[in-house]
XYZ file of C-alpha atoms in Angstrom:
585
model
C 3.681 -63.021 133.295
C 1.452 -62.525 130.222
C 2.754 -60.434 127.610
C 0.680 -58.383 125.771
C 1.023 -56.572 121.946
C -0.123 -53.016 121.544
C -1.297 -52.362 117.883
C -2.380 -49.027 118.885
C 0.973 -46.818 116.882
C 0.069 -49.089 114.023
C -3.767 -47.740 113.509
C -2.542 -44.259 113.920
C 0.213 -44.492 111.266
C -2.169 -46.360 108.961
C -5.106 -43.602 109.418
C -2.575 -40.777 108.379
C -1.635 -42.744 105.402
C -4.824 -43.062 103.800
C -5.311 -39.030 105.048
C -2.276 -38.229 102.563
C -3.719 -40.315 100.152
C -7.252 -38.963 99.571
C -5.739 -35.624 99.602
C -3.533 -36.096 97.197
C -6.062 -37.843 94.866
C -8.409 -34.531 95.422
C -5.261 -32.477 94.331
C -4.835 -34.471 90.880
C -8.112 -34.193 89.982
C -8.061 -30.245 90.145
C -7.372 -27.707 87.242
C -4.672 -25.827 87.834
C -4.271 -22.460 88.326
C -3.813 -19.982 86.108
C -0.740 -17.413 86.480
C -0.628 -14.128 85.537
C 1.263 -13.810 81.699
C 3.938 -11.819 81.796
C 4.143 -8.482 79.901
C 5.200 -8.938 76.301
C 3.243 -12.752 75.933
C 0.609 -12.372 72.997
C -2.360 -14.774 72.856
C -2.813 -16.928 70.119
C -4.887 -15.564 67.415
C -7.235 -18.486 65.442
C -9.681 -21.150 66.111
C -8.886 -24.578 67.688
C -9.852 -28.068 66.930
C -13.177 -29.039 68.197
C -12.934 -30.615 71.915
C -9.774 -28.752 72.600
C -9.387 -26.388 75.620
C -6.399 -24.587 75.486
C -6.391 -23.862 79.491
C -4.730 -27.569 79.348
C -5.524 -30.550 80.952
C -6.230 -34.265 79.576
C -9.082 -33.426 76.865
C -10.616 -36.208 74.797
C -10.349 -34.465 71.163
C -12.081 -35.741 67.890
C -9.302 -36.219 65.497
C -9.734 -35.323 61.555
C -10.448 -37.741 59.277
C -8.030 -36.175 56.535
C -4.794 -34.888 56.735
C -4.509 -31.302 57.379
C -2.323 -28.542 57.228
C -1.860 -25.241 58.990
C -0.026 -21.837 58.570
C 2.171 -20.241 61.144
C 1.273 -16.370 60.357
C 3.798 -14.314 62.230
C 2.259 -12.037 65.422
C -0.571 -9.556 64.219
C -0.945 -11.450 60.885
C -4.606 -12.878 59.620
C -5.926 -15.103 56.955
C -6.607 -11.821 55.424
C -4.440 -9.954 55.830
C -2.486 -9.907 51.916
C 1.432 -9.160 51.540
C 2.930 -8.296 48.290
C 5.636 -10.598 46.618
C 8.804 -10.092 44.567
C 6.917 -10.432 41.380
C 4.181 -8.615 42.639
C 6.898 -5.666 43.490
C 8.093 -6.093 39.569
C 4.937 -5.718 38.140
C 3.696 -2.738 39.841
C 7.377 -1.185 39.309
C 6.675 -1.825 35.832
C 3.706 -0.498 35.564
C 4.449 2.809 36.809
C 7.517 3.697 34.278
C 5.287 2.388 31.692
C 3.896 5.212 29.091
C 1.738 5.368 26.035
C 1.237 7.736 22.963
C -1.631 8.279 20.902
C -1.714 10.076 18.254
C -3.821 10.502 14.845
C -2.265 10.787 11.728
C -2.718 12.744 8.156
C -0.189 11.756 5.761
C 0.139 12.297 2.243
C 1.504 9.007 0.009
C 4.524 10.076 -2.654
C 2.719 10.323 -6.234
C 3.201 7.745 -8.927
C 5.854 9.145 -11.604
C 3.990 11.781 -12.955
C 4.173 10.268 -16.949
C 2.088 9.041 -19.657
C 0.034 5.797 -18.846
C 1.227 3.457 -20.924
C 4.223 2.415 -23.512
C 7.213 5.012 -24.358
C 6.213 6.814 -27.609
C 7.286 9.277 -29.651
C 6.819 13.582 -28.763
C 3.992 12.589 -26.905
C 4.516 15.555 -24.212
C 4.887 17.989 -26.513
C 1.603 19.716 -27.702
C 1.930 18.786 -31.415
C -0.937 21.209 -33.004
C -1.799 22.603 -30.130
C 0.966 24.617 -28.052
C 3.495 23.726 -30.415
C 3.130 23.938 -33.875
C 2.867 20.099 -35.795
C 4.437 19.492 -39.390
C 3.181 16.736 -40.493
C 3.719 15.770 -44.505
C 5.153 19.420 -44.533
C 6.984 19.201 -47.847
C 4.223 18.128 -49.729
C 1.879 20.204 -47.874
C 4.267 23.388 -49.049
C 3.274 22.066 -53.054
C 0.199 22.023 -52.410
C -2.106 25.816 -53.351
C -4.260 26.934 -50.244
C -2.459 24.531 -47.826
C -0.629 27.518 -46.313
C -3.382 27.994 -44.195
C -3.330 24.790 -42.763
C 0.169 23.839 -42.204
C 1.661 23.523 -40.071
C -1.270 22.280 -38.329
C -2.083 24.078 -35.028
C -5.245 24.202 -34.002
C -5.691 27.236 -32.135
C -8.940 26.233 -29.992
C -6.709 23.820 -27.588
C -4.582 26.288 -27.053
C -5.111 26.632 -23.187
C -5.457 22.977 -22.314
C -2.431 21.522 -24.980
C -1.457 19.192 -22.368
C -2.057 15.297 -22.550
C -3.260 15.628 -26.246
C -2.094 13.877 -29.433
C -2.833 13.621 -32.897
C -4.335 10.287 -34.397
C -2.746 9.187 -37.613
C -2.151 6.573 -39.685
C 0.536 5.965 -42.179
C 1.715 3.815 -44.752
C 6.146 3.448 -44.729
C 6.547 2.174 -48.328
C 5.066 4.288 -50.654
C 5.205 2.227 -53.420
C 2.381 -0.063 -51.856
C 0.226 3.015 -52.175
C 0.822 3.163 -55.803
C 0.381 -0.874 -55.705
C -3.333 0.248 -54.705
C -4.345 2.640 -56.848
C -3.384 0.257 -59.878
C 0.426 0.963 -60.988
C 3.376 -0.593 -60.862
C 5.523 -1.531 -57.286
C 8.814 -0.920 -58.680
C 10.275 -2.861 -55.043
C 7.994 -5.764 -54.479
C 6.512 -6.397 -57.826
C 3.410 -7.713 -58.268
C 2.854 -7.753 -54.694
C -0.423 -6.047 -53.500
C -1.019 -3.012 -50.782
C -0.453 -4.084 -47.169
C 0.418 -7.615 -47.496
C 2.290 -9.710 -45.020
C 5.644 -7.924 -46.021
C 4.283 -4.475 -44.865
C 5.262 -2.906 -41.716
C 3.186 -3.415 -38.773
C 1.137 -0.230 -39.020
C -2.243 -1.362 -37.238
C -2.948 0.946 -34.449
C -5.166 2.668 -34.942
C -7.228 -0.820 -36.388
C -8.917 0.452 -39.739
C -9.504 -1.418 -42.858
C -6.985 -1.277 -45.709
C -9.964 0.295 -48.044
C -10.066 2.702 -45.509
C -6.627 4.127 -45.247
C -6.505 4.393 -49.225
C -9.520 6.529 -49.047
C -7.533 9.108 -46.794
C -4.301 8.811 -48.425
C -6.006 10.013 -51.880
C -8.083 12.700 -50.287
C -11.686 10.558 -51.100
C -12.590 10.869 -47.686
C -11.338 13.743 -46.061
C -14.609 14.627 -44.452
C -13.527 12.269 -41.679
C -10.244 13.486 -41.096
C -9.220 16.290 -38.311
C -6.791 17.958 -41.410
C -7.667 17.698 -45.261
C -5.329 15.097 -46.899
C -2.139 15.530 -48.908
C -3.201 13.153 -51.086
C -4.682 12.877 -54.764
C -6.377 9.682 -56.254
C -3.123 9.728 -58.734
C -0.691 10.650 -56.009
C -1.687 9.249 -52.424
C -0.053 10.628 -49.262
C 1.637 8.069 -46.905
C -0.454 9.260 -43.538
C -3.640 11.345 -42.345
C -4.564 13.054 -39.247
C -7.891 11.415 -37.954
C -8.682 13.087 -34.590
C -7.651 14.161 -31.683
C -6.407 11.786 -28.983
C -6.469 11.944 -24.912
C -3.905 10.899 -23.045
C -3.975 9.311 -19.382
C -1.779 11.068 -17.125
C -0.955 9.855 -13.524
C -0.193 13.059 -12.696
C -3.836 13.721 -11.948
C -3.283 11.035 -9.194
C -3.286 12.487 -5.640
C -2.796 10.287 -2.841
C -2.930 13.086 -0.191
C -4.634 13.593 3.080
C -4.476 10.225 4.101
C -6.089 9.760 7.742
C -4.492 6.829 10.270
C -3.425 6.191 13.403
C -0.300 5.291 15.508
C 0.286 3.758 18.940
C 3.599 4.190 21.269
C 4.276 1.559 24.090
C 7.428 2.227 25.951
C 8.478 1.056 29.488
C 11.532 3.042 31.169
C 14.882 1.465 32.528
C 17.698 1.954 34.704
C 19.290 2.455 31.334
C 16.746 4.131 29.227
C 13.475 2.564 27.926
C 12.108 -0.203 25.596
C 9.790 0.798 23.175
C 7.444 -0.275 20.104
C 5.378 2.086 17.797
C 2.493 0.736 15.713
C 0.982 2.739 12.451
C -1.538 2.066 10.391
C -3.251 4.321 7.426
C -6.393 3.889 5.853
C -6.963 3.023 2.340
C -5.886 5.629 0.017
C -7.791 5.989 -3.259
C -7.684 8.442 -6.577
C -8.462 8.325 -10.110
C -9.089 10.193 -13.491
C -11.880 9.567 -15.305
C -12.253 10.091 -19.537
C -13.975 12.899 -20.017
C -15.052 13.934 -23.810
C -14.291 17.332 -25.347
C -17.363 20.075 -25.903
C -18.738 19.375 -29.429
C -17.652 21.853 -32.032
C -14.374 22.289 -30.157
C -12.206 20.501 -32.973
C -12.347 21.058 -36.068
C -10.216 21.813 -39.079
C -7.540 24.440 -38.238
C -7.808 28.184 -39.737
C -11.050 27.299 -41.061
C -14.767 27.310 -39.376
C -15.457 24.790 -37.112
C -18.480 22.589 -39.357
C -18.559 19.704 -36.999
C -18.051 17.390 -33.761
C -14.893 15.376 -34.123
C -14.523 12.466 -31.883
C -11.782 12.539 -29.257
C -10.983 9.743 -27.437
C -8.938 8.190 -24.830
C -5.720 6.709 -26.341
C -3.142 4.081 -24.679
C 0.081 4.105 -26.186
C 1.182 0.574 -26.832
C 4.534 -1.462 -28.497
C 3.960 -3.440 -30.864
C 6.759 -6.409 -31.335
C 8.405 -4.371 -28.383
C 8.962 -1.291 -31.267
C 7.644 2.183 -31.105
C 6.050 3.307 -34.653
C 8.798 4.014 -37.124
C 9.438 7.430 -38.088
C 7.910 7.533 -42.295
C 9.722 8.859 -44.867
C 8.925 8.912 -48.921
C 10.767 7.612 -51.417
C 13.431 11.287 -51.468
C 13.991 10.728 -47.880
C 11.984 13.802 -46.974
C 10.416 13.308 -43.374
C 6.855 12.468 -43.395
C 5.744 11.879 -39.829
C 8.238 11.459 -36.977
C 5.003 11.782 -34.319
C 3.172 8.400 -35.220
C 2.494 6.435 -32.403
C 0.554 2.783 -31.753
C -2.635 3.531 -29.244
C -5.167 1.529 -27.644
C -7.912 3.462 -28.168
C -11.481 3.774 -25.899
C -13.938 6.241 -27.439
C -17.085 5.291 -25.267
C -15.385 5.651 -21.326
C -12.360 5.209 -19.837
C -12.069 4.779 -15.862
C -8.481 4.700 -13.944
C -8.758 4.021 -10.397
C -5.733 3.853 -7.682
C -5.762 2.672 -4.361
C -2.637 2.046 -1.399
C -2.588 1.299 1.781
C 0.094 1.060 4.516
C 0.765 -0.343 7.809
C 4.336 -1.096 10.007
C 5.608 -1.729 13.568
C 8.961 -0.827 15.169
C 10.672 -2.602 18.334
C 13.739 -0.550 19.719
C 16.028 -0.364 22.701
C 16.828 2.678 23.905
C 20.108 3.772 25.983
C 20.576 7.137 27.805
C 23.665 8.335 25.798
C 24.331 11.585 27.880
C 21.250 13.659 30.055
C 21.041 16.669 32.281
C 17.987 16.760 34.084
C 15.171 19.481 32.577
C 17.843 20.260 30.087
C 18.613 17.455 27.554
C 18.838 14.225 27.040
C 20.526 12.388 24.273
C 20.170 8.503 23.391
C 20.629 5.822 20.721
C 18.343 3.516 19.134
C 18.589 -0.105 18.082
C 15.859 -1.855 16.686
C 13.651 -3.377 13.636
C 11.658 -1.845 11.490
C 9.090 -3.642 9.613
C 6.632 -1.604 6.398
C 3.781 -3.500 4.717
C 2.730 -1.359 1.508
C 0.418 -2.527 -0.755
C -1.057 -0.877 -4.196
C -3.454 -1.421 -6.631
C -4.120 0.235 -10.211
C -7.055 -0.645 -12.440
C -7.709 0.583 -15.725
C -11.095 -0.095 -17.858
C -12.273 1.334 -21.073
C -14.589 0.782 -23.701
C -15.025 1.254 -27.311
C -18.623 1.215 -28.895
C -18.918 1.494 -32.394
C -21.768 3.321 -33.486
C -24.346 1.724 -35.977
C -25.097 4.927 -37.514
C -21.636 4.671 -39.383
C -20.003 1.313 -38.381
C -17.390 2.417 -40.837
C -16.623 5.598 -39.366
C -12.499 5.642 -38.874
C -13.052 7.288 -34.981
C -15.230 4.256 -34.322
C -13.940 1.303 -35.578
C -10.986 -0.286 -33.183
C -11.458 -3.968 -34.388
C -12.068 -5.979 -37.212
C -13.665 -8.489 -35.567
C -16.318 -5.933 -34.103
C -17.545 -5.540 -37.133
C -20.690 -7.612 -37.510
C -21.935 -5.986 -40.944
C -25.272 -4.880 -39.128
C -25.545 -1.086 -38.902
C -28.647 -1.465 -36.122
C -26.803 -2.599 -33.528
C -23.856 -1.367 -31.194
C -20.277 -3.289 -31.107
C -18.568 -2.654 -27.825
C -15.645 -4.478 -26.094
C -14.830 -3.137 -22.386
C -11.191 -3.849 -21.904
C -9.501 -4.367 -17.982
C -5.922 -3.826 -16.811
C -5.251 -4.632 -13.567
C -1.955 -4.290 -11.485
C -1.749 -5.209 -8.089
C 1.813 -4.660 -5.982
C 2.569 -5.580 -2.381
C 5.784 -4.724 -0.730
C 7.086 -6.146 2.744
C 10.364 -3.954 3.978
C 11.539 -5.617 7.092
C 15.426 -4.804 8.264
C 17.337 -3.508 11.368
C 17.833 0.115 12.377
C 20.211 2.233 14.409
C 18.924 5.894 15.076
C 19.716 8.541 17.650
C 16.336 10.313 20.503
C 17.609 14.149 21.064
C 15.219 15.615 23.741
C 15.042 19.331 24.472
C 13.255 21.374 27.372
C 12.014 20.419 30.766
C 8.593 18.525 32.171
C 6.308 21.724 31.027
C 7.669 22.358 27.586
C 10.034 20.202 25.227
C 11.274 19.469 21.643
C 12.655 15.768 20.127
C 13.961 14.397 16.883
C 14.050 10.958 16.301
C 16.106 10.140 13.205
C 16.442 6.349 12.295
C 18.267 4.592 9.048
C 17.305 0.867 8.354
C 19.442 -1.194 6.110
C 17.101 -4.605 5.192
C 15.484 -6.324 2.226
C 11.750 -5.845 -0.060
C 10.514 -9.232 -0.242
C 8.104 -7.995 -2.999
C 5.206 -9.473 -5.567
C 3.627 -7.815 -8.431
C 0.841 -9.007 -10.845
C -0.919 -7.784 -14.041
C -4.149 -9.045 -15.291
C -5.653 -8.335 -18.553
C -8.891 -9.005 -19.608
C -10.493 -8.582 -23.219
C -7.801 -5.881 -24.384
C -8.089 -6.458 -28.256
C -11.406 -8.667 -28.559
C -13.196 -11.045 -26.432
C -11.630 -13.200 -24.590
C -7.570 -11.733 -25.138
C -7.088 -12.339 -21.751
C -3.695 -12.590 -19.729
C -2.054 -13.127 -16.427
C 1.505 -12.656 -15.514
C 2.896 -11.886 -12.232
C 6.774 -12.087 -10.473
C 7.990 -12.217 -6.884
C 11.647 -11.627 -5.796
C 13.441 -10.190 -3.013
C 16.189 -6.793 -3.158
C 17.801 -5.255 -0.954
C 16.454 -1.887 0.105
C 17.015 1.261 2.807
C 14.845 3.512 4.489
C 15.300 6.616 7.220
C 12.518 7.964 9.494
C 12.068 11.259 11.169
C 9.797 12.122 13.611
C 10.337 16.124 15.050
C 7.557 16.761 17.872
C 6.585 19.288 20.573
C 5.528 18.041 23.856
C 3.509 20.384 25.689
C 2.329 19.080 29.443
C -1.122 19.665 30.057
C -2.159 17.999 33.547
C -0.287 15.187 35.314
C 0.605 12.271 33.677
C -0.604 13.618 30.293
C 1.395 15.443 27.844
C -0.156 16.514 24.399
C 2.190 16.089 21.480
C 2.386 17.583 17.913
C 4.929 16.310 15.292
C 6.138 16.121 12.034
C 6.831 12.661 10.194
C 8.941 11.678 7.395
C 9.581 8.278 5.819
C 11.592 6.919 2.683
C 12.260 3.524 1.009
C 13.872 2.785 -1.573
C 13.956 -0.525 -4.010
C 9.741 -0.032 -3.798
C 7.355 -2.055 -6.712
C 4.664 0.455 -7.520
C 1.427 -0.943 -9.787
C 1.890 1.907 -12.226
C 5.480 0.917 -13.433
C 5.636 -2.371 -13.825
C 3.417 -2.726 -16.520
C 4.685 -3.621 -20.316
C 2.227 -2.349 -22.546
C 2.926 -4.674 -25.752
C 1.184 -6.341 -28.525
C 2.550 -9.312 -30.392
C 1.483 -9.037 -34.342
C 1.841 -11.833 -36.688
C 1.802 -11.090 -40.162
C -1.484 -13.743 -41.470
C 0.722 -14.350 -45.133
C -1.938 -13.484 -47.263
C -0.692 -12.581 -50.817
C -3.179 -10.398 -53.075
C -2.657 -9.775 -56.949
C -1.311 -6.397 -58.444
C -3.678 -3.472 -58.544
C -5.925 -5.224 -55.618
C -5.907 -4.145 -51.993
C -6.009 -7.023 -49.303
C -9.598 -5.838 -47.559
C -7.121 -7.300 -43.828
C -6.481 -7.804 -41.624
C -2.816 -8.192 -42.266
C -2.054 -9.659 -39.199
C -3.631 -11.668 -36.467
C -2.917 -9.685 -32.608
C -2.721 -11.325 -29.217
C -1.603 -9.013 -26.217
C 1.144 -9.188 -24.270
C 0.539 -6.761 -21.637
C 2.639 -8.384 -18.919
C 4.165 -7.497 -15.529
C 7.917 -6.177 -15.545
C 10.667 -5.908 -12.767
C 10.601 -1.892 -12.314
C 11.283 -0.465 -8.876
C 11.400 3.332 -7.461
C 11.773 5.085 -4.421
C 8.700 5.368 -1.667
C 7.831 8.511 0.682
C 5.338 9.232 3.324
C 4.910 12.106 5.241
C 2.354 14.427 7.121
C 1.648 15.981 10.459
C 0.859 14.342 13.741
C -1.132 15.328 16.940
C -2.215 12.642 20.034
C -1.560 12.947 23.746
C 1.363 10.890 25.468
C 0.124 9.067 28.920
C 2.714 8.228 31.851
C 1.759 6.191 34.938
């Protein structure tokens, strides 16, 4: 029996095998299908990577060559699409309870003390010979036949403008120098001569010895304002010359001053933080020397013959003393209205100038408020006030070479250059130059009255603080050429001030108000240019001895000045009107 294999079950179960397995190979190689997204399943918004599909599937994708990095932006956010952050929030929050003032400014600047430039002297305010009457030598004058009519001297065409005028004179204190002079006996100092280095220091007005005997015996009186008392045997001890102006700072104005001022505040949950900013322009005033008509003086009750010169006088110390009052040798009063002066007969030029600027930081809390009612808050801050000042003062003398010898025109010895076709001048400078810094804390109290359309405030404010302060006074050529000097001082004093501000607030549109206002400042412990000034001259007797019945021809002494700055304070003010518009955002 032959047996015999069938392989037929085997081919059929090896054809189906390789069926399933090309069909499953065709099946791997497929994309897949895409299913419908549900509801609620946002594409992705941005680009891809070149050589990727996003459909899936093994992609061959070109790699960066540098590292890279990507933002997740939540759904519906682009590239470009900008969000705000915290800061961003704080700035624009900021910015809209921020608000601004503007305002322009005309304020008027206190006065300097309304006095007499220069050194204390004696009845200089008073009008002697002109609104009040002046008895000068006014026993002797009473001996004397036809003097009634002269004395006491009043002089009757100054009568409406008395003020800032003096009388010129010059005197002699020990009589028995005069009779030295005139060739007798002085029964005090000998054999001493006429205003030696033992007289007083009577030499302002500058005139030669010579000179002053010819007025004390009446030789010259054509040159004198009022005929002298004097006789060749009997000299007087003083003589009117002329008639004198006197600088005033009460001619100084420092008003209608224009500046500005800037207000920066931001609001808070608890009131506001502010700072103001001011600044005035430069102030300036003056006075200016000028001469009286010709004619105008002359000698009193009698006709007016001639011109007198009039010019401007300084008073000065000299050795820190006023003049001494003169008296003869009974004790009757001769003079008690002498006075040393500086004296500029040719021009005479005062000029003044300030300047002021400040700022002012405060924190403001809401105290108490009702809404379009009131609202009440305190201040706490700093204040600081930058004031600075300047006064210069220049005059000149010329003497004339018509007369170099002429008493109104001779100020200096050493101008004399014994050549009567040529002019001696001297122009003389003062210069003072202050500059305050006020800087201290302040408390104050904001009262505001009315609602958004109309309202009134008052801002009141006290500082306690310090004046860190310097002052200077420069001198050039005051007596002669080159008597120059240069002093100046710098400290520190305690000091106060207040400020006031009352305003109206009227709104005119949105976001801008227009405000009018009243302003007041004060400081105290304040250097001003016009008081710290010591007008002195230093004399020094030369020691020059002359024989009996000879006058010395001077001068007695030798000058230097000593014009120098002095510690002198006074209180400040500044005050005016306001008007500027106030901007919220």
């Amino acid at each position: 029996m032959n047996d015999t294999i069938n392989y037929s079950w085997s081919k059929r179960v090896l054809g189906h095998s390789r069926l399933l397995l090309i069909v499953w190979l065709g099946l791997a190689y497929l994309p897949p299908a895409h299913a419908q997204q549900p509801p609620g399943v946002v594409q992705a918004i941005g680009e891809y990577p070149d050589g990727y599909d996003p459909r899936g599937g093994v992609q061959q994708v070109q790699l960066p060559q540098q590292r890279q990095y990507y933002e997740y932006l939540p759904p519906k956010r682009g590239w470009d699409d900008y969000r705000e952050s915290s800061l961003d929030r704080l700035l624009k929050q900021t910015a809209q309870q921020t608000y601004g003032k503007f305002e322009y400014l005309n304020w008027a600047i206190s006065d300097p003390s309304h006095s007499i430039i220069g050194a204390p002297g004696k009845r200089l305010n008073e009008g002697l010979g002109f609104s009040e009457p002046a008895y000068i030598d006014a026993f002797r004058a009473s001996q004397l036949v036809g003097f009634d009519a002269l004395y006491p001297i009043r002089n009757p065409n100054l009568y409406p403008v008395p003020g800032n005028k003096v009388l010129i004179q010059v005197w002699e204190t020990n009589e028995f120098e005069l009779s030295e002079a005139i060739g007798g006996d002085d029964l005090q100092m000998g054999t001493i001569g006429v205003n030696d280095y033992k007289n007083d220091v009577d030499v302002f007005p500058r005139l030669t010895n010579e000179q002053k005997i010819n007025f004390f015996t009446g030789v010259d009186d054509a040159n004198l304002l009022v005929p002298s008392t004097g006789t060749p045997t009997d000299p007087a001890q003083v003589a009117v010359l002329t008639v004198g102006q006197l600088a005033n700072s009460q001619e100084l104005q420092l008003d209608n001053n224009n500046g500005f001022r800037g207000v920066v505040g931001v609001n808070t949950t608890f009131g506001a933080l502010e700072t103001s900013f001011f600044s005035l322009d430069r102030a300036k005033s003056g006075l200016e020397f000028v001469p009286l008509p010709n004619f105008l003086l002359g000698t009193p009750g009698a006709v007016v013959a001639a011109g007198l010169a009039d010019p401007m006088v300084i008073p000065v110390l000299v050795n820190g003393q006023m003049a001494p009052d003169v008296f003869d040798s009974a004790g009757n009063l001769v003079t008690d209205s002498n006075n040393y002066f500086l004296i500029f007969n040719d021009s005479y030029k005062l000029m003044y100038e300030s300047e002021a600027w400040g700022f002012s930081p405060n924190v403001l809390w809401t105290f108490r408020e009702r809404p379009d009612r009131y609202k009440i808050s305190t201040m706490l801050g700093f204040q600081y006030f930058d004031f600075r000042e300047q006064m210069r003062q220049q005059g000149r003398f010329t003497q004339t070479p018509t007369d170099p010898f002429n008493p109104f025109y001779v100020y200096d010895n050493e101008l004399q250059d014994n050549n009567a076709g040529t002019d001696d001048s001297l122009t003389s400078t003062i210069d003072s130059v202050t500059e305050n810094r006020v800087m201290g804390p302040t408390v104050g109290i904001r009262t505001e009255v009315g609602d958004e359309r109309l309202s009134f405030g008052l801002d009141t404010k006290l500082m306690l603080g310090v004046n860190s302060y310097e002052a200077e006074v420069g001198v050039d050529d005051l007596l002669f050429v080159g008597d120059d000097n240069f002093t100046s001082i710098g400290t520190t004093d305690f000091t106060a001030g207040f400020d006031m501000v009352l305003d109206a607030k009227i709104k005119l549109v949105d976001h801008v108000t227009m405000t009018v206002g009243y302003n007041f400042m004060w400081f105290s412990a304040i250097t001003r240019p016009k008081d710290n000034i010591n007008y002195n001259v230093i004399a020094t007797p030369t020691g020059t001895v002359v024989t009996a019945g000879t006058v010395n021809p001077g001068p007695d002494f030798t000058y230097q000045n000593d014009v120098t700055v002095i510690k002198e304070t006074t209180t400040l003010s500044l005050s005016g009107l306001s008007v500027g518009v106030l901007i919220d955002w």
